[in-house]
Amino acid sequence: MTRITANEFSGATFRPQQFIQTERRNSKLNIEQLNLFVESSPENAQLTHDLITQVTMDPVLKTGSDYYELDKDQHRKATALKIAKMALYMEQDIQMAFKRYRNHDVVKSLQTKDDFPILTAKDLAVFDKRLSIISNQDPQLGTRIGVHLGLFGNCIRGNGTDKQIRYWLQEKGALFMKGIYGCFAMTELGHGSNVAQLQTRAEYNSKTDSFVINTPDLPATKWWIGGAAHSATHATVYARLIVNSKDYGVKTFVVPLRDPDTFQLLPGVFIGDIGAKMGRDGIDNGWIQFQSVVIPREYMLSRFTKVINDGDGGNPRVVTEPTLDQISGYSALLNGRVNMVMDSFRFGSKFATIATRYAVGRQQFAPDNDKTGKAPETQLINYPLHQYRVLPHLAVVYLISPVAFKLMDTYHTTLDQLYKVSSAGNKHQLKPVSIKLKDLFIDSASLKATNTWLVASLIDELRQACGGHGYSAYNGFGKGYNDWVVQCTWEGDNNILSLTSARSILKKYADLAKGNVQESESFRYLSPQLVMDVLKGTKSAKLETLEDYTEVWGIMLVKMLHYCANIVKQTKSTDSISKHLVMVSRFHAFHSMLRAYFLKLQSPSDSHVTDENSKKMLWNLYRLFSLYFIDKHSGEFQQFKVFTPDQISTLVQPKLMALLPEVRNECIALTDAFKLPDAMLNAPIGYYDGDIYNNYYNEVIKNNPPEADGPGKPEYHAHLTTMLRRGFQESEDLGKLGT
Amino acid sequence: MTRITANEFSGATFRPQQFIQTERRNSKLNIEQLNLFVESSPENAQLTHDLITQVTMDPVLKTGSDYYELDKDQHRKATALKIAKMALYMEQDIQMAFKRYRNHDVVKSLQTKDDFPILTAKDLAVFDKRLSIISNQDPQLGTRIGVHLGLFGNCIRGNGTDKQIRYWLQEKGALFMKGIYGCFAMTELGHGSNVAQLQTRAEYNSKTDSFVINTPDLPATKWWIGGAAHSATHATVYARLIVNSKDYGVKTFVVPLRDPDTFQLLPGVFIGDIGAKMGRDGIDNGWIQFQSVVIPREYMLSRFTKVINDGDGGNPRVVTEPTLDQISGYSALLNGRVNMVMDSFRFGSKFATIATRYAVGRQQFAPDNDKTGKAPETQLINYPLHQYRVLPHLAVVYLISPVAFKLMDTYHTTLDQLYKVSSAGNKHQLKPVSIKLKDLFIDSASLKATNTWLVASLIDELRQACGGHGYSAYNGFGKGYNDWVVQCTWEGDNNILSLTSARSILKKYADLAKGNVQESESFRYLSPQLVMDVLKGTKSAKLETLEDYTEVWGIMLVKMLHYCANIVKQTKSTDSISKHLVMVSRFHAFHSMLRAYFLKLQSPSDSHVTDENSKKMLWNLYRLFSLYFIDKHSGEFQQFKVFTPDQISTLVQPKLMALLPEVRNECIALTDAFKLPDAMLNAPIGYYDGDIYNNYYNEVIKNNPPEADGPGKPEYHAHLTTMLRRGFQESEDLGKLGT
């Protein structure tokens, strides 16, 4: 209230702050250890903390509630300013990574000295993490830099020769956000998922030893290209390689778009803005059409496919390394998928914190047994339905973290191996690396799809759990949802990714009969012993030991795969089971998440959790996650006879409902453990002090000063008063007009 | 392409237009009859058609793709202009309703003549429908007028005496959007669902025979009040009636806020803007605080509760009609809930049309058996998974229509009865009306919650089914979703509504044992015979006759209610079953929807469908709806032993999968039957001619002209070029600084 101090709450005696303080006082958890658990190590936890502090304090990077008021143009301008600031942080990060901070300009050496090493992912690790952290605060900024470094940069890294990598990324400066700014021109108006059918053409002209890039028709227009509308100077273009009229399929090319000094479009390049989107309006997505744009042969990325010109303009040859050529075409997308799993953890933790704190602070309705009418109203979190609506999402966030760190690790190891093996031309080592890469494709696809969907539901359901106040722009759910859900579509549509990964899993299952045993941790449920036991009926689902909570998903998967394999055998088609296959991918992800969490928590050195209460609560979250989704998917669990109907009623649901009050008792500590400062949450109903109503009111007032003395006429005042004041019509005497 | 004509598609040979034309050519359905079915009668269908034409053609009301570019202030201004235009249509609608168009100003008579009748809902029926139609085009406009007429107006109608109704709504002109513009000041910062605990105070001062309105503390601030920020001159305020220090609970009062001429705030009224929201930014939601605002006693709405002052300032008395007083407090919300079910039909039909047409026109990936690489790519709609993702939503839309019209009808009949009975002071007729009202509360709550949720999922899932193009603002899903989802929260949070209605249903179930038989069509499954047969096990679920597809839901409900009743008997609490109760409400809604659809389609005179193919397809949709949700809820169906696991695998799922290709064959005709012109869809990937790529490209270009010759420098150009051009740092020789 403008004229009443914050403490003067009367009447309904709301006490949000006291409630949150009480929770903190009563907590038996060790927040530091929990934080180490979700951040994976003391070093990581410290780094995360430092980076969060920097991005939320930096005067350019910080994001307040006015962020929710910006229109498209303002978002774009603010994002550009932030990109420029991030470039400065980047140089510092690289300087520090080389431990050559003093007396030496590392970037200069990287750009100018041929004997300086090519930058590795490890050298960029701090900046990558910085980007991941800032994406949690401002996702569109993360994307804009991510398109340049992660897509444009990784496309060159994955498909370019060592020389090309050094040239574009280091000498020309792309890796340091200097000299050139890149975009990733893969998707076309007519083709998204089906990359192999992209229609942009790159025709080789042997006389000039160059390629001519053309957009043959409207659907071949490059579309959705982040950064193209106003920022990018160069693009990695996916186009069909045509040599002597023969089509060699889709390859990648670096194509300059604009003069980096004047930003003038180069000859034959036509570009427009894609305009308004559901979210992330800070990204200048654009379309590009090419009209006979010429680039030198050397601009084709040629690690796995080369066009060789013998010099006399005669017979150019195309040389390809078939195994890796196809995989590498998609490898730029791998990085994005791996990052999206980490994003799911961070973005989810933000909204879980907001909704949990609101649920503890908000009261509504007196208890049923209150006859006096004077009892304080009940905190939302004390309603069993509300616990069911909020707490499983908290478990989801905890369960994403271990698998996200593990996937990131596997990604870096595998890509390093690929890079080394292919640089060394070590042919007989290609096979094991390509198997690892394929497994990584399955895992990252299934985890990307599953977790981006989980977080989309999380934001939506937690917004609803915050009632009307969840609909206010200032509490972040609206822009959060709008920004988030594109993750379910881009860099692999979730349904397509699920189908693709499930088909590969089904194939692995079928290969078991041929004696192909899976060694990877992700496919543990395909061990011959388990499969045999499940199919023979000697292994059945139970929920006794902690392992059981993971293993039920393995049993479920085996039974479903068996069912699907039979149908494919009969019908020679996966048509009738596509709906089941989407579930196979989802359940595979659940299994991986539970397994990674289990292994981590079981090991004191990995988990960093020695406190018994904290450990116990973390196991509660593990069980809650498993039970919540068994119950959600009880249709499948019963249909495939993993559990009987009675087990659902007497085992699964009672265990689930019994866990909720236990987790409820520590829900504030569990969210405090994410250590997200208010500035990162940017949602006043979720601020640390729990002073919901004052915080929220203050943000509203800050952005919308109350109506001053005197008429607060809106711009449209005249339209309304004219309407309200209009009088009666004088009735005509129609008789006067004759008949 | 800017320089290529639309017909020059080559390469991938996309033929979206031809695909849609082929569907239309091959259709065997009678679109006119289908349209009559969903619009409920020839008169209604014609009226809908005329109104759609007017709102999409009117130069002020029409809404093009530039709508998606507007910022908050622009939306507000555009909405005000549209309100003023709608006021003119309204006068015409009333004039026509009185069949006194010639030689007579009906509005003038209504405003000035005491012997003129009070306007009924029927007199306003055409305008109500106009409002419903325009809400489909511009939901925020619908809300702004809806708050004034539907909430402010119905609050007066439901709680005012006949004199008060005539005074405020007719003489002062509110009903004609003249003189005053109203808002509905119920919700407070601290109280949403719990209306009984609202804290604003209206204290009676017997000396001045007036009320003093006060906001006692910050959480008692009126919050979210649509129209308050800039437009409203008056509010119906929910406040605690205090007489001689005694609190009589929450009653309703008309409180003037602003001078209607100058828009100056009246003394003691403090107002601010709530600011940015997830959606519907065209609504000027505001907050209001009252500081000793005085209104005459007569401004309390006194149909059921009166303060009587004997004239000497001595002992004022409070007289209440208890049965109706409580119900009527909420009756203003009934109208909104009933309308939201109709909105669900209309809004759903829009997005079902867009996504279905896109699925038919969009191609991606060649068929699996194509070895040539030359086969045209497959239409999305031909993938079984895509059929499963899209077509059930089409069935959902069809299934909402009959129940929406039925509910609207019941609402009008019941409210008319209530009004007559209470005007006549006919005490012994109050009981049957109050029973009907209570049933209406249950049905409208469960249908509002269920259908607004269904449509939220529909928009979200269909957006994903349109891939990246669904994320473009110009295809409507983004704003559509953002505008829509508040329907799941306002005027009764969906979870709370579900719990409330399920508790009432559970009570009805318990009352059966006392011999209380339900006669209403909605509670048909509570017939003693059915309940007994189900519990004895002599009645089991099957899917043979058409009735069976409704009855399985009745059987499901009986089993679930039986289970819940037992738990309540044991635990004396509904705590552990609140999750099940939400399902009871949902299943009750499904049952009502299927029943209403069944009865309508079975009757040729109600359905207006005589064409056999059309009828057959409508039955397919009916079965598809039932099967889709049985499968979605197969967890419950198995757990409560309505179906066995094997029945799910061999009966439910095969039937479901077999229906999809049948519905797919007529999916274009089924969406054409909604008869939504392109201007209403406002989403180029869903336009009638199916020319997806050209239409979409053209809208993008219209709103974002391509980059002209010369540098297309964005506003932030300098920030980027400065960043890209930055040079190396000169390394300091730190040695010079000494140690």
mmCIF file of N, CA, C and O in Angstrom, chain A residues 634 638 649 653, chain B residues 505 509 525-526 530-531 534-535 539-542 548-564 580 583-588 590-591 594 626 629-643 648:
data_model
loop_
_atom_site.group_PDB
_atom_site.id
_atom_site.type_symbol
_atom_site.label_atom_id
_atom_site.label_comp_id
_atom_site.label_asym_id
_atom_site.label_seq_id
_atom_site.Cartn_x
_atom_site.Cartn_y
_atom_site.Cartn_z
ATOM 1 N N SER A 634 1.435 -45.077 -15.249
ATOM 2 C CA SER A 634 0.911 -46.339 -14.727
ATOM 3 C C SER A 634 0.132 -47.075 -15.818
ATOM 4 O O SER A 634 -0.022 -48.291 -15.754
ATOM 5 N N GLN A 638 1.068 -50.934 -16.168
ATOM 6 C CA GLN A 638 0.089 -52.010 -16.027
ATOM 7 C C GLN A 638 -0.076 -52.774 -17.340
ATOM 8 O O GLN A 638 -0.104 -54.002 -17.358
ATOM 9 N N SER A 649 -2.236 -49.383 -6.693
ATOM 10 C CA SER A 649 -3.035 -48.828 -5.587
ATOM 11 C C SER A 649 -2.371 -49.003 -4.231
ATOM 12 O O SER A 649 -2.479 -48.126 -3.376
ATOM 13 N N GLN A 653 1.292 -45.827 -5.336
ATOM 14 C CA GLN A 653 0.652 -44.574 -4.920
ATOM 15 C C GLN A 653 0.833 -44.279 -3.431
ATOM 16 O O GLN A 653 1.136 -43.131 -3.067
ATOM 17 N N ILE B 505 -19.729 -34.024 -6.186
ATOM 18 C CA ILE B 505 -20.129 -35.279 -6.834
ATOM 19 C C ILE B 505 -20.001 -36.436 -5.841
ATOM 20 O O ILE B 505 -20.865 -37.307 -5.754
ATOM 21 N N TYR B 509 -22.802 -39.016 -4.499
ATOM 22 C CA TYR B 509 -22.631 -40.464 -4.490
ATOM 23 C C TYR B 509 -22.988 -41.029 -3.111
ATOM 24 O O TYR B 509 -23.715 -42.015 -2.995
ATOM 25 N N TYR B 525 -24.917 -41.335 -14.526
ATOM 26 C CA TYR B 525 -24.143 -42.501 -14.066
ATOM 27 C C TYR B 525 -24.377 -42.795 -12.594
ATOM 28 O O TYR B 525 -23.927 -43.809 -12.080
ATOM 29 N N LEU B 526 -25.067 -41.897 -11.919
ATOM 30 C CA LEU B 526 -25.384 -42.174 -10.514
ATOM 31 C C LEU B 526 -26.769 -42.806 -10.363
ATOM 32 O O LEU B 526 -27.354 -42.766 -9.292
ATOM 33 N N LEU B 530 -27.352 -48.606 -12.191
ATOM 34 C CA LEU B 530 -25.995 -48.692 -12.736
ATOM 35 C C LEU B 530 -24.972 -48.869 -11.611
ATOM 36 O O LEU B 530 -24.093 -49.726 -11.678
ATOM 37 N N VAL B 531 -25.132 -48.064 -10.568
ATOM 38 C CA VAL B 531 -24.174 -48.144 -9.466
ATOM 39 C C VAL B 531 -24.154 -49.550 -8.882
ATOM 40 O O VAL B 531 -23.090 -50.153 -8.670
ATOM 41 N N VAL B 534 -22.539 -52.058 -11.290
ATOM 42 C CA VAL B 534 -21.088 -51.911 -11.379
ATOM 43 C C VAL B 534 -20.421 -52.484 -10.128
ATOM 44 O O VAL B 534 -19.455 -53.246 -10.207
ATOM 45 N N LEU B 535 -20.997 -52.168 -8.971
ATOM 46 C CA LEU B 535 -20.352 -52.601 -7.730
ATOM 47 C C LEU B 535 -20.477 -54.114 -7.532
ATOM 48 O O LEU B 535 -19.567 -54.748 -7.004
ATOM 49 N N LYS B 539 -22.090 -55.542 -14.204
ATOM 50 C CA LYS B 539 -21.964 -54.640 -15.352
ATOM 51 C C LYS B 539 -20.486 -54.428 -15.615
ATOM 52 O O LYS B 539 -19.749 -53.977 -14.732
ATOM 53 N N SER B 540 -20.033 -54.755 -16.802
ATOM 54 C CA SER B 540 -18.631 -54.449 -17.060
ATOM 55 C C SER B 540 -18.480 -53.673 -18.360
ATOM 56 O O SER B 540 -19.381 -53.653 -19.204
ATOM 57 N N ALA B 541 -17.329 -53.038 -18.474
ATOM 58 C CA ALA B 541 -17.118 -52.111 -19.590
ATOM 59 C C ALA B 541 -16.946 -52.865 -20.897
ATOM 60 O O ALA B 541 -16.297 -53.900 -20.961
ATOM 61 N N LYS B 542 -17.555 -52.326 -21.946
ATOM 62 C CA LYS B 542 -17.303 -52.855 -23.282
ATOM 63 C C LYS B 542 -17.355 -51.704 -24.282
ATOM 64 O O LYS B 542 -17.739 -50.594 -23.931
ATOM 65 N N ASP B 548 -21.896 -47.447 -25.397
ATOM 66 C CA ASP B 548 -20.799 -47.953 -24.560
ATOM 67 C C ASP B 548 -19.684 -46.920 -24.397
ATOM 68 O O ASP B 548 -19.040 -46.861 -23.352
ATOM 69 N N TYR B 549 -19.472 -46.144 -25.464
ATOM 70 C CA TYR B 549 -18.348 -45.198 -25.414
ATOM 71 C C TYR B 549 -18.575 -44.086 -24.392
ATOM 72 O O TYR B 549 -17.631 -43.447 -23.946
ATOM 73 N N THR B 550 -19.826 -43.824 -24.067
ATOM 74 C CA THR B 550 -20.100 -42.906 -22.958
ATOM 75 C C THR B 550 -20.127 -43.676 -21.640
ATOM 76 O O THR B 550 -19.585 -43.231 -20.632
ATOM 77 N N GLU B 551 -20.755 -44.834 -21.693
ATOM 78 C CA GLU B 551 -21.000 -45.555 -20.448
ATOM 79 C C GLU B 551 -19.715 -45.992 -19.746
ATOM 80 O O GLU B 551 -19.657 -46.020 -18.509
ATOM 81 N N VAL B 552 -18.671 -46.307 -20.515
ATOM 82 C CA VAL B 552 -17.414 -46.697 -19.836
ATOM 83 C C VAL B 552 -16.959 -45.615 -18.872
ATOM 84 O O VAL B 552 -16.383 -45.909 -17.822
ATOM 85 N N TRP B 553 -17.220 -44.364 -19.221
ATOM 86 C CA TRP B 553 -16.810 -43.277 -18.326
ATOM 87 C C TRP B 553 -17.684 -43.256 -17.074
ATOM 88 O O TRP B 553 -17.196 -42.943 -15.980
ATOM 89 N N GLY B 554 -18.966 -43.612 -17.240
ATOM 90 C CA GLY B 554 -19.850 -43.730 -16.082
ATOM 91 C C GLY B 554 -19.363 -44.837 -15.157
ATOM 92 O O GLY B 554 -19.297 -44.675 -13.930
ATOM 93 N N ILE B 555 -19.007 -45.971 -15.743
ATOM 94 C CA ILE B 555 -18.509 -47.104 -14.945
ATOM 95 C C ILE B 555 -17.226 -46.698 -14.211
ATOM 96 O O ILE B 555 -17.059 -46.953 -13.022
ATOM 97 N N MET B 556 -16.346 -46.035 -14.959
ATOM 98 C CA MET B 556 -15.099 -45.536 -14.370
ATOM 99 C C MET B 556 -15.405 -44.641 -13.169
ATOM 100 O O MET B 556 -14.802 -44.784 -12.088
ATOM 101 N N LEU B 557 -16.362 -43.723 -13.353
ATOM 102 C CA LEU B 557 -16.695 -42.774 -12.284
ATOM 103 C C LEU B 557 -17.246 -43.496 -11.062
ATOM 104 O O LEU B 557 -16.862 -43.188 -9.927
ATOM 105 N N VAL B 558 -18.136 -44.447 -11.289
ATOM 106 C CA VAL B 558 -18.717 -45.166 -10.150
ATOM 107 C C VAL B 558 -17.616 -45.882 -9.362
ATOM 108 O O VAL B 558 -17.558 -45.805 -8.130
ATOM 109 N N LYS B 559 -16.708 -46.542 -10.090
ATOM 110 C CA LYS B 559 -15.642 -47.275 -9.391
ATOM 111 C C LYS B 559 -14.713 -46.329 -8.619
ATOM 112 O O LYS B 559 -14.290 -46.622 -7.501
ATOM 113 N N MET B 560 -14.426 -45.209 -9.239
ATOM 114 C CA MET B 560 -13.545 -44.259 -8.577
ATOM 115 C C MET B 560 -14.218 -43.630 -7.363
ATOM 116 O O MET B 560 -13.591 -43.441 -6.321
ATOM 117 N N LEU B 561 -15.490 -43.289 -7.525
ATOM 118 C CA LEU B 561 -16.221 -42.679 -6.411
ATOM 119 C C LEU B 561 -16.341 -43.670 -5.262
ATOM 120 O O LEU B 561 -16.205 -43.300 -4.087
ATOM 121 N N HIS B 562 -16.570 -44.922 -5.602
ATOM 122 C CA HIS B 562 -16.664 -45.960 -4.579
ATOM 123 C C HIS B 562 -15.342 -46.044 -3.805
ATOM 124 O O HIS B 562 -15.323 -46.069 -2.564
ATOM 125 N N TYR B 563 -14.250 -46.046 -4.553
ATOM 126 C CA TYR B 563 -12.922 -46.094 -3.943
ATOM 127 C C TYR B 563 -12.695 -44.876 -3.041
ATOM 128 O O TYR B 563 -12.280 -44.995 -1.887
ATOM 129 N N CYS B 564 -13.025 -43.706 -3.569
ATOM 130 C CA CYS B 564 -12.810 -42.472 -2.792
ATOM 131 C C CYS B 564 -13.688 -42.445 -1.547
ATOM 132 O O CYS B 564 -13.239 -42.058 -0.461
ATOM 133 N N HIS B 580 -6.999 -37.983 -7.056
ATOM 134 C CA HIS B 580 -8.088 -38.730 -7.696
ATOM 135 C C HIS B 580 -9.310 -37.843 -7.929
ATOM 136 O O HIS B 580 -10.024 -37.996 -8.915
ATOM 137 N N MET B 583 -9.327 -36.025 -11.038
ATOM 138 C CA MET B 583 -9.715 -36.909 -12.138
ATOM 139 C C MET B 583 -11.233 -37.127 -12.185
ATOM 140 O O MET B 583 -11.817 -37.231 -13.254
ATOM 141 N N VAL B 584 -11.858 -37.219 -11.012
ATOM 142 C CA VAL B 584 -13.316 -37.378 -10.979
ATOM 143 C C VAL B 584 -13.976 -36.217 -11.724
ATOM 144 O O VAL B 584 -14.875 -36.413 -12.553
ATOM 145 N N SER B 585 -13.497 -35.022 -11.452
ATOM 146 C CA SER B 585 -14.081 -33.862 -12.114
ATOM 147 C C SER B 585 -13.861 -33.938 -13.621
ATOM 148 O O SER B 585 -14.757 -33.656 -14.424
ATOM 149 N N ARG B 586 -12.657 -34.327 -14.012
ATOM 150 C CA ARG B 586 -12.327 -34.416 -15.433
ATOM 151 C C ARG B 586 -13.188 -35.490 -16.119
ATOM 152 O O ARG B 586 -13.741 -35.263 -17.193
ATOM 153 N N PHE B 587 -13.307 -36.630 -15.474
ATOM 154 C CA PHE B 587 -14.078 -37.722 -16.074
ATOM 155 C C PHE B 587 -15.566 -37.366 -16.111
ATOM 156 O O PHE B 587 -16.281 -37.759 -17.037
ATOM 157 N N HIS B 588 -16.025 -36.644 -15.112
ATOM 158 C CA HIS B 588 -17.413 -36.168 -15.132
ATOM 159 C C HIS B 588 -17.632 -35.281 -16.366
ATOM 160 O O HIS B 588 -18.646 -35.394 -17.053
ATOM 161 N N PHE B 590 -15.879 -35.362 -19.174
ATOM 162 C CA PHE B 590 -15.847 -36.219 -20.371
ATOM 163 C C PHE B 590 -17.198 -36.904 -20.566
ATOM 164 O O PHE B 590 -17.716 -36.999 -21.676
ATOM 165 N N HIS B 591 -17.739 -37.410 -19.460
ATOM 166 C CA HIS B 591 -19.025 -38.095 -19.535
ATOM 167 C C HIS B 591 -20.103 -37.135 -20.047
ATOM 168 O O HIS B 591 -20.890 -37.482 -20.925
ATOM 169 N N LEU B 594 -19.546 -36.439 -23.835
ATOM 170 C CA LEU B 594 -19.923 -37.570 -24.686
ATOM 171 C C LEU B 594 -21.442 -37.744 -24.709
ATOM 172 O O LEU B 594 -22.041 -37.992 -25.749
ATOM 173 N N SER B 626 -13.445 -40.672 -27.084
ATOM 174 C CA SER B 626 -13.534 -41.573 -25.944
ATOM 175 C C SER B 626 -12.290 -42.469 -25.864
ATOM 176 O O SER B 626 -11.655 -42.592 -24.812
ATOM 177 N N PHE B 629 -8.947 -40.702 -24.815
ATOM 178 C CA PHE B 629 -8.802 -40.402 -23.393
ATOM 179 C C PHE B 629 -8.816 -41.656 -22.515
ATOM 180 O O PHE B 629 -8.220 -41.653 -21.440
ATOM 181 N N ILE B 630 -9.475 -42.713 -22.973
ATOM 182 C CA ILE B 630 -9.327 -43.977 -22.232
ATOM 183 C C ILE B 630 -7.852 -44.363 -22.250
ATOM 184 O O ILE B 630 -7.260 -44.715 -21.234
ATOM 185 N N ASP B 631 -7.246 -44.244 -23.428
ATOM 186 C CA ASP B 631 -5.840 -44.614 -23.550
ATOM 187 C C ASP B 631 -4.952 -43.679 -22.731
ATOM 188 O O ASP B 631 -4.046 -44.130 -22.023
ATOM 189 N N LYS B 632 -5.225 -42.384 -22.814
ATOM 190 C CA LYS B 632 -4.448 -41.413 -22.022
ATOM 191 C C LYS B 632 -4.567 -41.720 -20.539
ATOM 192 O O LYS B 632 -3.643 -41.484 -19.774
ATOM 193 N N HIS B 633 -5.751 -42.151 -20.128
ATOM 194 C CA HIS B 633 -5.993 -42.448 -18.710
ATOM 195 C C HIS B 633 -6.034 -43.953 -18.476
ATOM 196 O O HIS B 633 -6.734 -44.411 -17.580
ATOM 197 N N SER B 634 -5.274 -44.681 -19.281
ATOM 198 C CA SER B 634 -5.324 -46.140 -19.122
ATOM 199 C C SER B 634 -4.784 -46.541 -17.749
ATOM 200 O O SER B 634 -5.107 -47.611 -17.255
ATOM 201 N N GLY B 635 -3.987 -45.680 -17.133
ATOM 202 C CA GLY B 635 -3.557 -45.950 -15.762
ATOM 203 C C GLY B 635 -4.758 -46.125 -14.854
ATOM 204 O O GLY B 635 -4.897 -47.136 -14.159
ATOM 205 N N GLU B 636 -5.659 -45.159 -14.867
ATOM 206 C CA GLU B 636 -6.857 -45.229 -14.028
ATOM 207 C C GLU B 636 -7.776 -46.375 -14.483
ATOM 208 O O GLU B 636 -8.356 -47.073 -13.654
ATOM 209 N N PHE B 637 -7.925 -46.537 -15.786
ATOM 210 C CA PHE B 637 -8.843 -47.573 -16.267
ATOM 211 C C PHE B 637 -8.401 -48.969 -15.856
ATOM 212 O O PHE B 637 -9.225 -49.838 -15.584
ATOM 213 N N GLN B 638 -7.086 -49.167 -15.791
ATOM 214 C CA GLN B 638 -6.596 -50.469 -15.342
ATOM 215 C C GLN B 638 -6.600 -50.553 -13.822
ATOM 216 O O GLN B 638 -7.024 -51.555 -13.255
ATOM 217 N N GLN B 639 -6.132 -49.469 -13.190
ATOM 218 C CA GLN B 639 -6.051 -49.501 -11.730
ATOM 219 C C GLN B 639 -7.416 -49.790 -11.103
ATOM 220 O O GLN B 639 -7.523 -50.553 -10.146
ATOM 221 N N PHE B 640 -8.459 -49.166 -11.660
ATOM 222 C CA PHE B 640 -9.796 -49.364 -11.093
ATOM 223 C C PHE B 640 -10.551 -50.492 -11.789
ATOM 224 O O PHE B 640 -11.761 -50.636 -11.645
ATOM 225 N N LYS B 641 -9.805 -51.256 -12.566
ATOM 226 C CA LYS B 641 -10.317 -52.503 -13.161
ATOM 227 C C LYS B 641 -11.551 -52.301 -14.027
ATOM 228 O O LYS B 641 -12.477 -53.116 -14.012
ATOM 229 N N VAL B 642 -11.553 -51.219 -14.751
ATOM 230 C CA VAL B 642 -12.591 -51.038 -15.768
ATOM 231 C C VAL B 642 -12.174 -51.840 -16.993
ATOM 232 O O VAL B 642 -12.980 -52.532 -17.603
ATOM 233 N N PHE B 643 -10.902 -51.737 -17.327
ATOM 234 C CA PHE B 643 -10.344 -52.582 -18.393
ATOM 235 C C PHE B 643 -9.128 -53.330 -17.850
ATOM 236 O O PHE B 643 -8.399 -52.826 -16.995
ATOM 237 N N ILE B 648 -6.522 -53.199 -22.878
ATOM 238 C CA ILE B 648 -5.890 -51.972 -23.384
ATOM 239 C C ILE B 648 -5.084 -52.289 -24.646
ATOM 240 O O ILE B 648 -5.183 -51.594 -25.648
#
